[in-house]
């Protein structure tokens, strides 16, 4: 079940730029926190479960030398006929089980920052996964396009992760 908590924030004064979208949603996954964290941390395999959400390509640009996880990644995605390329920086907190990402460069989306957080679920062996996202677009987009893109990202980040981990 998804737990929406969405708010819009007008963070850009220019009228030709869409306001930022701040979104946080959660979903229960029938797997332990470690399995959920490992799946969300495994950027190398995002194409296995993100393709349906508009993901077209994942290019690994840099890795963390100590553990080989991705630290800099370029994503190519598309929605509503809009192609988007974003270069993201990743950080992993193994102790607190969180994955943090920050947009380093983007074309349509200038800001694409957020995180996955993992907490014990309501039942034994389940995990409550919370996905927090801040989106900022570089040019004014119609409200329906902003909502559709935001929903596609959230649906993939949580729904596709759930399907991937549980199956």
PDB file of C-alpha atoms in Angstrom:
ATOM      1  CA  UNK A   1       0.000   0.000   0.000  1.00  0.00           C
ATOM      2  CA  UNK A   2       1.261   3.475  -0.887  1.00  0.00           C
ATOM      3  CA  UNK A   3       1.206   6.271   1.677  1.00  0.00           C
ATOM      4  CA  UNK A   4       1.230   9.576  -0.270  1.00  0.00           C
ATOM      5  CA  UNK A   5       2.478  12.797   1.247  1.00  0.00           C
ATOM      6  CA  UNK A   6       2.907  15.330  -1.536  1.00  0.00           C
ATOM      7  CA  UNK A   7       3.516  19.065  -1.459  1.00  0.00           C
ATOM      8  CA  UNK A   8       4.439  21.647  -4.048  1.00  0.00           C
ATOM      9  CA  UNK A   9       6.955  24.381  -3.300  1.00  0.00           C
ATOM     10  CA  UNK A  10       7.456  27.455  -5.456  1.00  0.00           C
ATOM     11  CA  UNK A  11      11.237  27.593  -5.129  1.00  0.00           C
ATOM     12  CA  UNK A  12      12.086  29.337  -8.377  1.00  0.00           C
ATOM     13  CA  UNK A  13      11.201  32.951  -8.931  1.00  0.00           C
ATOM     14  CA  UNK A  14      11.386  32.848 -12.732  1.00  0.00           C
ATOM     15  CA  UNK A  15       7.993  32.358 -14.382  1.00  0.00           C
ATOM     16  CA  UNK A  16       9.339  30.206 -17.228  1.00  0.00           C
ATOM     17  CA  UNK A  17      10.506  27.502 -14.822  1.00  0.00           C
ATOM     18  CA  UNK A  18       8.211  24.937 -13.199  1.00  0.00           C
ATOM     19  CA  UNK A  19       8.064  24.922  -9.406  1.00  0.00           C
ATOM     20  CA  UNK A  20       9.816  22.179  -7.511  1.00  0.00           C
ATOM     21  CA  UNK A  21       7.830  19.107  -6.538  1.00  0.00           C
ATOM     22  CA  UNK A  22       8.554  17.570  -3.146  1.00  0.00           C
ATOM     23  CA  UNK A  23       7.129  14.075  -2.763  1.00  0.00           C
ATOM     24  CA  UNK A  24       7.420  11.363  -0.126  1.00  0.00           C
ATOM     25  CA  UNK A  25       5.652   8.015  -0.429  1.00  0.00           C
ATOM     26  CA  UNK A  26       6.013   4.685   1.298  1.00  0.00           C
ATOM     27  CA  UNK A  27       5.202   1.092   0.484  1.00  0.00           C
ATOM     28  CA  UNK A  28       5.378  -2.170   2.426  1.00  0.00           C
ATOM     29  CA  UNK A  29       7.542  -4.872   0.858  1.00  0.00           C
ATOM     30  CA  UNK A  30       7.429  -8.517   1.911  1.00  0.00           C
ATOM     31  CA  UNK A  31      11.183  -8.819   2.433  1.00  0.00           C
ATOM     32  CA  UNK A  32      13.644  -7.854   5.142  1.00  0.00           C
ATOM     33  CA  UNK A  33      15.254  -4.416   5.254  1.00  0.00           C
ATOM     34  CA  UNK A  34      18.644  -5.702   4.102  1.00  0.00           C
ATOM     35  CA  UNK A  35      17.163  -7.275   0.931  1.00  0.00           C
ATOM     36  CA  UNK A  36      15.301  -4.049   0.099  1.00  0.00           C
ATOM     37  CA  UNK A  37      18.382  -1.912   0.770  1.00  0.00           C
ATOM     38  CA  UNK A  38      20.582  -4.170  -1.366  1.00  0.00           C
ATOM     39  CA  UNK A  39      18.125  -4.046  -4.278  1.00  0.00           C
ATOM     40  CA  UNK A  40      17.849  -0.236  -4.147  1.00  0.00           C
ATOM     41  CA  UNK A  41      21.648   0.020  -3.825  1.00  0.00           C
ATOM     42  CA  UNK A  42      22.286  -2.205  -6.843  1.00  0.00           C
ATOM     43  CA  UNK A  43      22.220   0.516  -9.502  1.00  0.00           C
ATOM     44  CA  UNK A  44      23.944  -1.873 -11.930  1.00  0.00           C
ATOM     45  CA  UNK A  45      20.670  -3.815 -12.162  1.00  0.00           C
ATOM     46  CA  UNK A  46      18.176  -0.925 -12.315  1.00  0.00           C
ATOM     47  CA  UNK A  47      17.368  -1.751 -15.934  1.00  0.00           C
ATOM     48  CA  UNK A  48      16.038  -5.140 -14.819  1.00  0.00           C
ATOM     49  CA  UNK A  49      13.204  -3.550 -12.894  1.00  0.00           C
ATOM     50  CA  UNK A  50      12.977   0.088 -14.053  1.00  0.00           C
ATOM     51  CA  UNK A  51      12.411  -0.340 -17.801  1.00  0.00           C
ATOM     52  CA  UNK A  52       8.616  -0.261 -17.479  1.00  0.00           C
ATOM     53  CA  UNK A  53       8.830   3.111 -15.737  1.00  0.00           C
ATOM     54  CA  UNK A  54      10.352   4.827 -18.753  1.00  0.00           C
ATOM     55  CA  UNK A  55      14.005   4.003 -18.076  1.00  0.00           C
ATOM     56  CA  UNK A  56      15.834   3.673 -21.406  1.00  0.00           C
ATOM     57  CA  UNK A  57      19.486   3.497 -20.423  1.00  0.00           C
ATOM     58  CA  UNK A  58      21.778   3.410 -17.369  1.00  0.00           C
ATOM     59  CA  UNK A  59      25.455   4.334 -17.797  1.00  0.00           C
ATOM     60  CA  UNK A  60      27.772   3.787 -14.848  1.00  0.00           C
ATOM     61  CA  UNK A  61      30.317   6.638 -14.866  1.00  0.00           C
ATOM     62  CA  UNK A  62      32.130   6.143 -11.540  1.00  0.00           C
ATOM     63  CA  UNK A  63      32.308   3.572  -8.756  1.00  0.00           C
ATOM     64  CA  UNK A  64      33.287   3.644  -5.094  1.00  0.00           C
ATOM     65  CA  UNK A  65      36.710   1.956  -5.057  1.00  0.00           C
ATOM     66  CA  UNK A  66      36.164   0.181  -1.713  1.00  0.00           C
ATOM     67  CA  UNK A  67      32.987  -1.718  -2.607  1.00  0.00           C
ATOM     68  CA  UNK A  68      32.381  -1.209  -6.337  1.00  0.00           C
ATOM     69  CA  UNK A  69      28.968   0.393  -5.924  1.00  0.00           C
ATOM     70  CA  UNK A  70      27.977   3.134  -8.331  1.00  0.00           C
ATOM     71  CA  UNK A  71      28.753   6.682  -7.236  1.00  0.00           C
ATOM     72  CA  UNK A  72      28.048   8.545 -10.482  1.00  0.00           C
ATOM     73  CA  UNK A  73      25.430   7.371 -12.982  1.00  0.00           C
ATOM     74  CA  UNK A  74      23.799   8.823 -16.107  1.00  0.00           C
ATOM     75  CA  UNK A  75      20.156   7.861 -16.617  1.00  0.00           C
ATOM     76  CA  UNK A  76      18.229   8.265 -19.854  1.00  0.00           C
ATOM     77  CA  UNK A  77      14.471   8.072 -19.435  1.00  0.00           C
ATOM     78  CA  UNK A  78      11.366   9.171 -21.264  1.00  0.00           C
ATOM     79  CA  UNK A  79       7.757   9.990 -20.481  1.00  0.00           C
ATOM     80  CA  UNK A  80       4.994  11.667 -22.508  1.00  0.00           C
ATOM     81  CA  UNK A  81       7.344  11.968 -25.468  1.00  0.00           C
ATOM     82  CA  UNK A  82       9.874  13.890 -23.377  1.00  0.00           C
ATOM     83  CA  UNK A  83      13.395  12.424 -23.283  1.00  0.00           C
ATOM     84  CA  UNK A  84      15.352  13.197 -20.115  1.00  0.00           C
ATOM     85  CA  UNK A  85      19.014  12.689 -19.250  1.00  0.00           C
ATOM     86  CA  UNK A  86      20.263  13.093 -15.688  1.00  0.00           C
ATOM     87  CA  UNK A  87      23.649  12.474 -14.137  1.00  0.00           C
ATOM     88  CA  UNK A  88      23.281  11.445 -10.519  1.00  0.00           C
ATOM     89  CA  UNK A  89      25.599  11.106  -7.564  1.00  0.00           C
ATOM     90  CA  UNK A  90      24.916   8.250  -5.119  1.00  0.00           C
ATOM     91  CA  UNK A  91      25.802   7.734  -1.468  1.00  0.00           C
ATOM     92  CA  UNK A  92      24.997   4.663   0.610  1.00  0.00           C
ATOM     93  CA  UNK A  93      24.589   4.480   4.369  1.00  0.00           C
ATOM     94  CA  UNK A  94      25.036   0.808   5.269  1.00  0.00           C
ATOM     95  CA  UNK A  95      24.554   1.439   8.986  1.00  0.00           C
ATOM     96  CA  UNK A  96      21.244   3.317   8.702  1.00  0.00           C
ATOM     97  CA  UNK A  97      20.147   1.560   5.496  1.00  0.00           C
ATOM     98  CA  UNK A  98      19.565   4.513   3.204  1.00  0.00           C
ATOM     99  CA  UNK A  99      20.408   5.331  -0.398  1.00  0.00           C
ATOM    100  CA  UNK A 100      20.798   9.039  -1.167  1.00  0.00           C
ATOM    101  CA  UNK A 101      20.968  10.466  -4.682  1.00  0.00           C
ATOM    102  CA  UNK A 102      21.573  13.982  -5.965  1.00  0.00           C
ATOM    103  CA  UNK A 103      21.318  15.405  -9.444  1.00  0.00           C
ATOM    104  CA  UNK A 104      24.702  16.567 -10.710  1.00  0.00           C
ATOM    105  CA  UNK A 105      23.518  17.522 -14.186  1.00  0.00           C
ATOM    106  CA  UNK A 106      20.232  17.353 -16.061  1.00  0.00           C
ATOM    107  CA  UNK A 107      18.488  18.623 -19.124  1.00  0.00           C
ATOM    108  CA  UNK A 108      14.717  18.670 -18.541  1.00  0.00           C
ATOM    109  CA  UNK A 109      14.993  18.030 -14.787  1.00  0.00           C
ATOM    110  CA  UNK A 110      17.537  20.313 -13.170  1.00  0.00           C
ATOM    111  CA  UNK A 111      16.873  18.890  -9.709  1.00  0.00           C
ATOM    112  CA  UNK A 112      16.315  15.199  -9.058  1.00  0.00           C
ATOM    113  CA  UNK A 113      17.356  14.670  -5.449  1.00  0.00           C
ATOM    114  CA  UNK A 114      16.107  12.178  -2.931  1.00  0.00           C
ATOM    115  CA  UNK A 115      16.569   9.014  -0.960  1.00  0.00           C
ATOM    116  CA  UNK A 116      15.303   5.576  -0.091  1.00  0.00           C
ATOM    117  CA  UNK A 117      14.824   4.871   3.624  1.00  0.00           C
ATOM    118  CA  UNK A 118      14.092   1.445   5.100  1.00  0.00           C
ATOM    119  CA  UNK A 119      12.278   0.709   8.371  1.00  0.00           C
ATOM    120  CA  UNK A 120      10.679  -2.383   9.890  1.00  0.00           C
ATOM    121  CA  UNK A 121       7.265  -3.036   8.358  1.00  0.00           C
ATOM    122  CA  UNK A 122       4.000  -3.700  10.153  1.00  0.00           C
ATOM    123  CA  UNK A 123       4.575  -7.490  10.034  1.00  0.00           C
ATOM    124  CA  UNK A 124       7.590  -9.681  10.769  1.00  0.00           C
ATOM    125  CA  UNK A 125       9.898  -9.908   7.736  1.00  0.00           C
ATOM    126  CA  UNK A 126       8.367  -6.878   6.013  1.00  0.00           C
ATOM    127  CA  UNK A 127       9.941  -3.509   5.306  1.00  0.00           C
ATOM    128  CA  UNK A 128       8.428  -0.060   5.037  1.00  0.00           C
ATOM    129  CA  UNK A 129      10.310   1.613   2.183  1.00  0.00           C
ATOM    130  CA  UNK A 130      10.014   5.400   1.971  1.00  0.00           C
ATOM    131  CA  UNK A 131      11.055   7.213  -1.184  1.00  0.00           C
ATOM    132  CA  UNK A 132      11.613  10.959  -0.898  1.00  0.00           C
ATOM    133  CA  UNK A 133      12.048  13.060  -3.997  1.00  0.00           C
ATOM    134  CA  UNK A 134      12.634  16.705  -4.893  1.00  0.00           C
ATOM    135  CA  UNK A 135      12.093  17.468  -8.577  1.00  0.00           C
ATOM    136  CA  UNK A 136      12.850  20.763 -10.284  1.00  0.00           C
ATOM    137  CA  UNK A 137      12.348  21.303 -13.992  1.00  0.00           C
ATOM    138  CA  UNK A 138      14.554  23.540 -16.114  1.00  0.00           C
ATOM    139  CA  UNK A 139      11.678  24.898 -18.158  1.00  0.00           C
ATOM    140  CA  UNK A 140       7.980  25.431 -17.637  1.00  0.00           C
ATOM    141  CA  UNK A 141       6.018  22.245 -18.221  1.00  0.00           C
ATOM    142  CA  UNK A 142       2.245  21.864 -18.105  1.00  0.00           C
ATOM    143  CA  UNK A 143       0.965  20.723 -14.702  1.00  0.00           C
ATOM    144  CA  UNK A 144      -0.290  17.431 -16.163  1.00  0.00           C
ATOM    145  CA  UNK A 145       3.210  16.661 -17.501  1.00  0.00           C
ATOM    146  CA  UNK A 146       4.872  17.457 -14.160  1.00  0.00           C
ATOM    147  CA  UNK A 147       2.368  15.231 -12.337  1.00  0.00           C
ATOM    148  CA  UNK A 148       2.722  12.418 -14.883  1.00  0.00           C
ATOM    149  CA  UNK A 149       6.530  12.477 -14.696  1.00  0.00           C
ATOM    150  CA  UNK A 150       6.481  12.644 -10.897  1.00  0.00           C
ATOM    151  CA  UNK A 151       3.992   9.765 -10.675  1.00  0.00           C
ATOM    152  CA  UNK A 152       6.006   7.635 -13.131  1.00  0.00           C
ATOM    153  CA  UNK A 153       9.166   8.135 -11.047  1.00  0.00           C
ATOM    154  CA  UNK A 154       7.394   7.274  -7.773  1.00  0.00           C
ATOM    155  CA  UNK A 155       5.569   4.295  -9.314  1.00  0.00           C
ATOM    156  CA  UNK A 156       8.852   2.890 -10.595  1.00  0.00           C
ATOM    157  CA  UNK A 157      10.869   3.721  -7.474  1.00  0.00           C
ATOM    158  CA  UNK A 158       8.419   1.949  -5.174  1.00  0.00           C
ATOM    159  CA  UNK A 159       6.105  -0.300  -7.187  1.00  0.00           C
ATOM    160  CA  UNK A 160       8.767  -1.741  -9.463  1.00  0.00           C
ATOM    161  CA  UNK A 161      11.171  -2.138  -6.524  1.00  0.00           C
ATOM    162  CA  UNK A 162       8.471  -4.060  -4.625  1.00  0.00           C
ATOM    163  CA  UNK A 163       7.821  -6.323  -7.602  1.00  0.00           C
ATOM    164  CA  UNK A 164      11.565  -6.910  -8.134  1.00  0.00           C
ATOM    165  CA  UNK A 165      12.308  -7.726  -4.495  1.00  0.00           C
ATOM    166  CA  UNK A 166       9.233  -9.902  -3.902  1.00  0.00           C
ATOM    167  CA  UNK A 167       9.569 -11.951  -7.113  1.00  0.00           C
TER     168      UNK A 167
END
